[in-house]
CSV table of C-alpha atoms in Angstrom, one decimal:
chain,number,residue,atom,x,y,z
Z,24,MET,CA,9.9,42.3,-30.3
Z,25,LYS,CA,6.3,43.4,-30.2
Z,26,LYS,CA,3.8,41.2,-28.4
Z,27,ASP,CA,0.0,41.1,-27.9
Z,28,ASN,CA,-2.0,40.3,-24.7
Z,29,GLN,CA,-1.6,36.7,-25.3
Z,30,SER,CA,2.2,36.8,-25.3
Z,31,SER,CA,2.3,36.0,-29.0
Z,32,VAL,CA,4.2,38.0,-31.6
Z,33,SER,CA,2.5,40.7,-33.5
Z,34,GLU,CA,5.0,41.0,-36.2
Z,35,PHE,CA,7.8,39.0,-37.9
Z,36,LEU,CA,11.1,40.1,-39.2
Z,37,LEU,CA,11.9,38.9,-42.7
Z,38,LEU,CA,15.8,38.6,-42.8
Z,39,GLY,CA,15.6,38.6,-46.6
Z,40,LEU,CA,18.2,37.3,-49.1
Z,41,PRO,CA,21.6,36.0,-48.2
Z,42,MET,CA,23.6,38.9,-49.9
Z,43,TRP,CA,26.2,41.4,-49.3
Z,44,THR,CA,24.9,44.8,-47.9
Z,45,GLU,CA,27.2,46.7,-50.1
Z,46,LYS,CA,25.7,45.1,-53.3
Z,47,GLN,CA,22.1,45.5,-52.1
Z,48,GLY,CA,21.4,48.3,-54.7
Z,49,ILE,CA,22.4,46.1,-57.6
Z,50,TYR,CA,20.2,43.3,-56.4
Z,51,TYR,CA,17.3,45.7,-55.9
Z,52,THR,CA,17.6,46.9,-59.5
Z,53,LEU,CA,17.9,43.2,-60.8
Z,54,PHE,CA,14.8,42.0,-58.9
Z,55,LEU,CA,12.8,45.1,-59.8
Z,56,ALA,CA,13.6,44.5,-63.5
Z,57,MET,CA,12.8,40.8,-63.1
Z,58,TYR,CA,9.4,41.7,-61.5
Z,59,LEU,CA,8.5,44.3,-64.1
Z,60,THR,CA,9.4,41.9,-66.8
Z,61,THR,CA,7.1,39.3,-65.2
Z,62,VAL,CA,4.1,41.6,-65.0
Z,63,LEU,CA,4.5,43.0,-68.5
Z,64,GLY,CA,5.4,39.8,-70.2
Z,65,ASN,CA,2.4,37.9,-68.8
Z,66,LEU,CA,0.1,40.8,-69.3
Z,67,LEU,CA,1.2,40.8,-72.9
Z,68,ILE,CA,0.2,37.1,-73.2
Z,69,MET,CA,-3.2,37.8,-71.9
Z,70,LEU,CA,-3.6,40.7,-74.2
Z,71,LEU,CA,-2.5,38.7,-77.3
Z,72,ILE,CA,-4.8,35.8,-76.4
Z,73,ARG,CA,-7.7,38.3,-75.8
Z,74,LEU,CA,-7.3,40.1,-79.1
Z,75,ASP,CA,-6.4,37.3,-81.5
Z,76,SER,CA,-9.3,35.1,-82.4
Z,77,ARG,CA,-6.8,32.4,-83.7
Z,78,LEU,CA,-5.7,32.0,-80.0
Z,79,HIS,CA,-9.2,31.3,-78.8
Z,80,THR,CA,-8.6,27.7,-78.1
Z,81,PRO,CA,-8.5,25.5,-75.0
Z,82,MET,CA,-4.7,25.4,-74.8
Z,83,TYR,CA,-4.5,29.4,-74.8
Z,84,PHE,CA,-7.5,29.6,-72.6
Z,85,PHE,CA,-5.4,27.7,-70.0
Z,86,LEU,CA,-2.3,29.6,-70.9
Z,87,SER,CA,-4.1,33.0,-70.3
Z,88,HIS,CA,-5.1,31.9,-66.7
Z,89,LEU,CA,-1.5,30.5,-66.1
Z,90,ALA,CA,-0.2,34.1,-67.1
Z,91,PHE,CA,-2.6,35.7,-64.7
Z,92,THR,CA,-1.7,33.3,-62.0
Z,93,ASP,CA,2.1,33.9,-62.6
Z,94,VAL,CA,1.6,37.6,-62.2
Z,95,SER,CA,-0.3,37.2,-59.0
Z,96,PHE,CA,2.1,34.6,-57.6
Z,97,SER,CA,5.1,37.0,-58.1
Z,98,SER,CA,3.1,39.9,-56.7
Z,99,VAL,CA,2.5,38.1,-53.5
Z,100,THR,CA,6.2,38.3,-52.6
Z,101,ALA,CA,8.2,40.5,-54.9
Z,102,PRO,CA,6.7,43.9,-54.0
Z,103,LYS,CA,7.1,43.4,-50.1
Z,104,MET,CA,10.6,42.1,-50.7
Z,105,LEU,CA,11.5,45.2,-53.0
Z,106,MET,CA,10.0,47.6,-50.4
Z,107,ASN,CA,11.9,46.1,-47.5
Z,108,MET,CA,15.2,46.4,-49.5
Z,109,GLN,CA,14.4,49.9,-50.3
Z,110,THR,CA,13.4,51.1,-46.9
Z,111,GLN,CA,15.9,48.8,-45.0
Z,112,SER,CA,12.7,47.6,-43.0
Z,113,GLN,CA,12.4,43.9,-42.3
Z,114,SER,CA,9.1,43.9,-40.4
Z,115,ILE,CA,5.8,42.3,-41.5
Z,116,SER,CA,2.7,42.3,-39.3
Z,117,TYR,CA,1.3,38.9,-38.1
Z,118,ALA,CA,-1.9,39.6,-40.2
Z,119,GLY,CA,0.2,40.6,-43.2
Z,120,CYS,CA,2.2,37.4,-42.9
Z,121,ILE,CA,-0.7,35.2,-42.7
Z,122,SER,CA,-2.3,36.9,-45.6
Z,123,GLN,CA,0.9,36.7,-47.6
Z,124,LEU,CA,1.1,32.8,-46.8
Z,125,TYR,CA,-2.4,32.2,-47.9
Z,126,PHE,CA,-2.2,33.9,-51.3
Z,127,PHE,CA,1.4,32.4,-51.8
Z,128,LEU,CA,-0.1,28.8,-51.3
Z,129,PHE,CA,-3.1,29.6,-53.3
Z,130,TRP,CA,-1.5,30.9,-56.5
Z,131,GLY,CA,1.3,28.2,-56.2
Z,132,ASP,CA,-1.2,25.4,-56.0
Z,133,LEU,CA,-3.2,27.0,-58.9
Z,134,ASP,CA,-0.2,27.0,-61.0
Z,135,SER,CA,0.2,23.2,-60.5
Z,136,PHE,CA,-3.4,22.5,-61.4
Z,137,LEU,CA,-3.3,24.7,-64.5
Z,138,LEU,CA,-0.1,23.0,-65.8
Z,139,THR,CA,-1.9,19.7,-65.4
Z,140,SER,CA,-5.0,20.8,-67.4
Z,141,MET,CA,-2.7,22.1,-70.2
Z,142,ALA,CA,-1.0,18.6,-70.1
Z,143,TYR,CA,-4.3,16.9,-70.5
Z,144,ASP,CA,-5.3,19.3,-73.3
Z,145,ARG,CA,-2.1,18.3,-75.2
Z,146,TYR,CA,-2.8,14.6,-74.5
Z,147,VAL,CA,-6.3,14.8,-76.1
Z,148,ALA,CA,-5.0,17.0,-79.1
Z,149,ILE,CA,-2.3,14.5,-79.9
Z,150,CYS,CA,-3.8,11.1,-78.9
Z,151,HIS,CA,-7.4,11.7,-79.8
Z,152,PRO,CA,-7.2,14.5,-82.5
Z,153,LEU,CA,-10.5,13.5,-84.1
Z,154,HIS,CA,-12.4,14.0,-81.0
Z,155,TYR,CA,-10.5,17.0,-79.7
Z,156,THR,CA,-13.2,19.6,-80.1
Z,157,THR,CA,-15.8,17.2,-78.6
Z,158,ILE,CA,-13.8,16.4,-75.5
Z,159,MET,CA,-12.2,19.8,-74.9
Z,160,SER,CA,-15.5,21.6,-74.9
Z,161,GLN,CA,-15.9,25.0,-73.5
Z,162,ASN,CA,-17.8,23.5,-70.5
Z,163,LEU,CA,-15.0,21.1,-69.7
Z,164,CYS,CA,-12.4,24.0,-69.9
Z,165,PHE,CA,-14.4,26.1,-67.5
Z,166,LEU,CA,-14.9,23.1,-65.2
Z,167,LEU,CA,-11.2,22.4,-65.0
Z,168,VAL,CA,-10.3,25.9,-64.2
Z,169,ILE,CA,-13.1,26.2,-61.6
Z,170,VAL,CA,-12.0,22.9,-60.0
Z,171,SER,CA,-8.4,24.2,-59.9
Z,172,TRP,CA,-9.6,27.4,-58.2
Z,173,VAL,CA,-11.6,25.6,-55.5
Z,174,LEU,CA,-8.9,23.0,-54.7
Z,175,SER,CA,-6.3,25.6,-54.5
Z,176,CYS,CA,-8.4,27.7,-52.2
Z,177,ALA,CA,-9.3,24.8,-50.0
Z,178,SER,CA,-5.6,23.8,-49.7
Z,179,ALA,CA,-4.4,27.2,-48.9
Z,180,LEU,CA,-7.1,27.9,-46.4
Z,181,LEU,CA,-6.5,24.6,-44.7
Z,182,HIS,CA,-2.9,25.4,-44.1
Z,183,THR,CA,-3.6,29.0,-43.0
Z,184,LEU,CA,-6.2,28.1,-40.5
Z,185,LEU,CA,-4.1,25.4,-39.0
Z,186,LEU,CA,-1.2,27.9,-38.8
Z,187,THR,CA,-3.3,30.5,-36.9
Z,188,ARG,CA,-3.8,27.9,-34.1
Z,189,LEU,CA,-0.1,27.9,-33.5
Z,190,SER,CA,1.7,30.2,-30.9
Z,191,PHE,CA,4.9,32.2,-31.7
Z,192,ARG,CA,6.3,33.2,-28.4
Z,193,GLY,CA,10.0,33.1,-28.9
Z,194,ASP,CA,12.2,34.3,-31.8
Z,195,ASN,CA,10.2,36.3,-34.5
Z,196,ALA,CA,13.0,36.3,-37.1
Z,197,LEU,CA,12.3,34.3,-40.4
Z,198,PRO,CA,15.4,33.5,-42.4
Z,199,HIS,CA,13.5,34.3,-45.6
Z,200,PHE,CA,12.3,37.0,-47.8
Z,201,PHE,CA,8.6,36.1,-47.5
Z,202,CYS,CA,6.4,34.2,-45.0
Z,203,ASP,CA,7.3,30.7,-45.9
Z,204,LEU,CA,5.2,27.8,-44.4
Z,205,SER,CA,8.1,25.6,-43.4
Z,206,ALA,CA,10.0,28.5,-41.9
Z,207,LEU,CA,7.0,29.5,-39.8
Z,208,LEU,CA,6.4,26.0,-38.5
Z,209,LYS,CA,10.2,25.8,-37.5
Z,210,LEU,CA,9.6,29.1,-35.6
Z,211,SER,CA,6.4,28.1,-33.7
Z,212,SER,CA,6.6,27.3,-30.1
Z,213,SER,CA,3.6,24.9,-30.4
Z,214,ASP,CA,3.4,21.3,-31.5
Z,215,THR,CA,3.4,21.3,-35.3
Z,216,THR,CA,2.8,17.6,-35.8
Z,217,VAL,CA,-0.8,18.0,-37.3
Z,218,ASN,CA,0.5,20.8,-39.6
Z,219,GLU,CA,3.4,18.7,-40.8
Z,220,LEU,CA,1.0,15.7,-41.6
Z,221,VAL,CA,-1.4,18.1,-43.4
Z,222,VAL,CA,1.6,19.5,-45.4
Z,223,ILE,CA,2.6,16.0,-46.5
Z,224,THR,CA,-1.0,14.8,-47.3
Z,225,VAL,CA,-2.0,18.0,-49.1
Z,226,GLY,CA,1.3,18.1,-50.9
Z,227,VAL,CA,0.5,14.7,-52.4
Z,228,VAL,CA,-2.8,16.1,-53.8
Z,229,VAL,CA,-1.5,19.5,-55.1
Z,230,ILE,CA,2.0,18.6,-56.2
Z,231,THR,CA,2.6,14.9,-56.5
Z,232,LEU,CA,-0.7,13.8,-58.2
Z,233,PRO,CA,-0.5,16.7,-60.7
Z,234,LEU,CA,3.0,15.8,-61.7
Z,235,ILE,CA,2.1,12.1,-62.1
Z,236,CYS,CA,-0.8,13.1,-64.3
Z,237,ILE,CA,1.5,15.3,-66.4
Z,238,LEU,CA,4.0,12.4,-66.7
Z,239,VAL,CA,1.4,10.0,-67.6
Z,240,SER,CA,0.0,12.3,-70.3
Z,241,TYR,CA,3.3,12.9,-71.9
Z,242,GLY,CA,4.0,9.1,-71.7
Z,243,HIS,CA,0.9,8.6,-73.8
Z,244,ILE,CA,1.8,11.4,-76.1
Z,245,GLY,CA,5.3,9.8,-76.6
Z,246,ALA,CA,3.7,6.3,-77.4
Z,247,THR,CA,1.3,7.9,-79.9
Z,248,ILE,CA,4.1,9.7,-81.7
Z,249,LEU,CA,6.1,6.4,-82.0
Z,250,ARG,CA,3.0,4.5,-83.1
Z,251,VAL,CA,1.0,6.7,-85.4
Z,252,PRO,CA,2.1,8.7,-88.4
Z,253,LEU,CA,2.3,12.4,-87.8
Z,254,THR,CA,-0.3,14.5,-89.3
Z,255,LYS,CA,-0.3,18.3,-89.8
Z,256,GLY,CA,-2.7,18.6,-86.9
Z,257,ILE,CA,-0.6,16.6,-84.5
Z,258,CYS,CA,2.6,18.3,-85.6
Z,259,LYS,CA,0.9,21.7,-84.7
Z,260,ALA,CA,-0.2,20.3,-81.4
Z,261,LEU,CA,3.5,19.0,-80.7
Z,262,SER,CA,4.8,22.5,-81.3
Z,263,THR,CA,3.4,23.7,-78.0
Z,264,CYS,CA,4.5,20.6,-76.0
Z,265,GLY,CA,8.1,21.8,-75.8
Z,266,SER,CA,7.1,25.1,-74.3
Z,267,HIS,CA,4.8,23.4,-71.8
Z,268,LEU,CA,7.5,20.8,-70.9
Z,269,SER,CA,10.0,23.7,-70.3
Z,270,VAL,CA,7.6,25.4,-68.0
Z,271,VAL,CA,6.9,22.2,-66.2
Z,272,SER,CA,10.5,21.4,-65.7
Z,273,LEU,CA,11.3,24.9,-64.3
Z,274,TYR,CA,8.3,24.8,-61.9
Z,275,TYR,CA,8.5,21.3,-60.6
Z,276,GLY,CA,12.3,21.2,-60.7
Z,277,ALA,CA,12.5,24.1,-58.2
Z,278,ILE,CA,9.9,22.7,-55.9
Z,279,ILE,CA,11.6,19.2,-55.8
Z,280,GLY,CA,14.9,20.9,-55.2
Z,281,LEU,CA,13.5,22.9,-52.3
Z,282,TYR,CA,11.1,20.4,-50.5
Z,283,PHE,CA,12.5,17.0,-51.4
Z,284,PHE,CA,16.1,18.1,-50.9
Z,285,PRO,CA,16.0,20.7,-48.1
Z,286,SER,CA,19.2,22.3,-46.8
Z,287,SER,CA,20.5,21.7,-43.3
Z,288,ASP,CA,19.1,23.4,-40.3
Z,289,ASN,CA,22.4,25.5,-40.2
Z,290,SER,CA,22.2,26.7,-43.7
Z,291,ASN,CA,19.0,28.2,-45.2
Z,292,ASP,CA,20.6,30.0,-48.0
Z,293,LYS,CA,20.0,27.3,-50.6
Z,294,ASP,CA,16.2,27.3,-49.8
Z,295,VAL,CA,16.0,31.1,-50.2
Z,296,ILE,CA,17.8,31.0,-53.4
Z,297,VAL,CA,15.6,28.3,-54.9
Z,298,ALA,CA,12.6,30.1,-53.6
Z,299,VAL,CA,13.7,33.1,-55.7
Z,300,LEU,CA,13.9,30.7,-58.7
Z,301,TYR,CA,10.2,29.7,-58.6
Z,302,THR,CA,8.7,32.9,-57.3
Z,303,LEU,CA,10.5,35.3,-59.6
Z,304,VAL,CA,12.6,33.6,-62.2
Z,305,THR,CA,10.1,31.0,-63.5
Z,306,PRO,CA,7.1,33.4,-63.8
Z,307,MET,CA,9.5,35.8,-65.7
Z,308,LEU,CA,10.7,33.1,-68.2
Z,309,ASN,CA,7.2,31.8,-69.0
Z,310,PRO,CA,6.4,34.6,-71.5
Z,311,PHE,CA,9.7,34.1,-73.3
Z,312,ILE,CA,9.3,30.4,-73.5
Z,313,TYR,CA,5.7,30.6,-74.8
Z,314,SER,CA,6.5,33.4,-77.3
Z,315,LEU,CA,9.9,32.4,-78.6
Z,316,ARG,CA,9.0,28.7,-79.0
Z,317,ASN,CA,5.5,29.2,-80.2
Z,318,ARG,CA,4.6,30.1,-83.9
Z,319,ASP,CA,0.9,31.2,-82.9
Z,320,MET,CA,2.1,33.5,-80.3
Z,321,LYS,CA,4.8,35.0,-82.5
Z,322,GLY,CA,2.3,35.4,-85.3
Z,323,ALA,CA,-0.2,37.1,-82.9
Z,324,LEU,CA,2.5,39.4,-81.6
Z,325,GLY,CA,3.6,40.3,-85.2
Z,326,HIS,CA,-0.1,40.9,-86.2
Z,327,LEU,CA,-0.6,43.3,-83.2
Z,328,LEU,CA,2.6,45.2,-83.9
Z,329,ASN,CA,1.7,45.5,-87.7
Z,330,LYS,CA,-1.7,46.7,-86.7
Z,331,GLY,CA,-0.4,49.3,-84.3
Z,332,LEU,CA,2.3,50.5,-86.5
Z,333,PHE,CA,0.4,50.8,-89.8
Z,334,SER,CA,-3.2,51.5,-88.7
Z,335,PRO,CA,-4.3,54.9,-89.9
Z,336,CYS,CA,-4.2,57.8,-87.4
């Protein structure tokens, strides 16, 4: 184990996924395919929204940012994991680990805030359809995205700065495939009481409160559906709610399973597997959810394909 002049580790060992060595080639191919699908699928969503003027609405404005966030979120962990599997190397430098942690927290928090903004957009579209264009103005959409970026940046920076104050003088092996905050806190030789309090406090702001806002929004949507006769505009707005709820369920379901029901100290396998779910599987499924369940996205894709196939040379 390498150490610097202050007897603190200069690198960590990522022990990776709990899998059999003889099947590592199969897992490598699987995860590479999942990552490439995530990148290409989300880039396709951004391209469709950019090219099709019918998708220039607040809902798809937020969706394009969510797609970009999902690509970035997966790119924080997947390339390093795939490189380690290919080269049989487990090391990551201290600076690399801190950087990976910061961007992992940043993009993960941003995902949460964007999903909340999308829920608010659906609430306005269904509960206040006559005032939708007035309320969901371009200025408000930009403001919601900017606030999401600022809050995510502040949250990730706070955790990262507090972590850099800790010492790591003992074991440098992380039982994970990336630099997870909880795994790093367990590995530290310093007192982590302040860090754990901040994790709980900030977690309420970036995870619990957004989830409550989403649930309240859909509570109002459900009440409106039961009370008000459905119009064509409301039915069209409802068509995107199923896709959004599917993504919300995948994202928050994985986080709740990981952080509210953690595995025992002796077994970290479940935590690692659930982490794969929300870092690779969920971002990969989002394009399929929004394209297969959404008429506007399917129409835009068909229009793009027809334009490409039948345009004159």
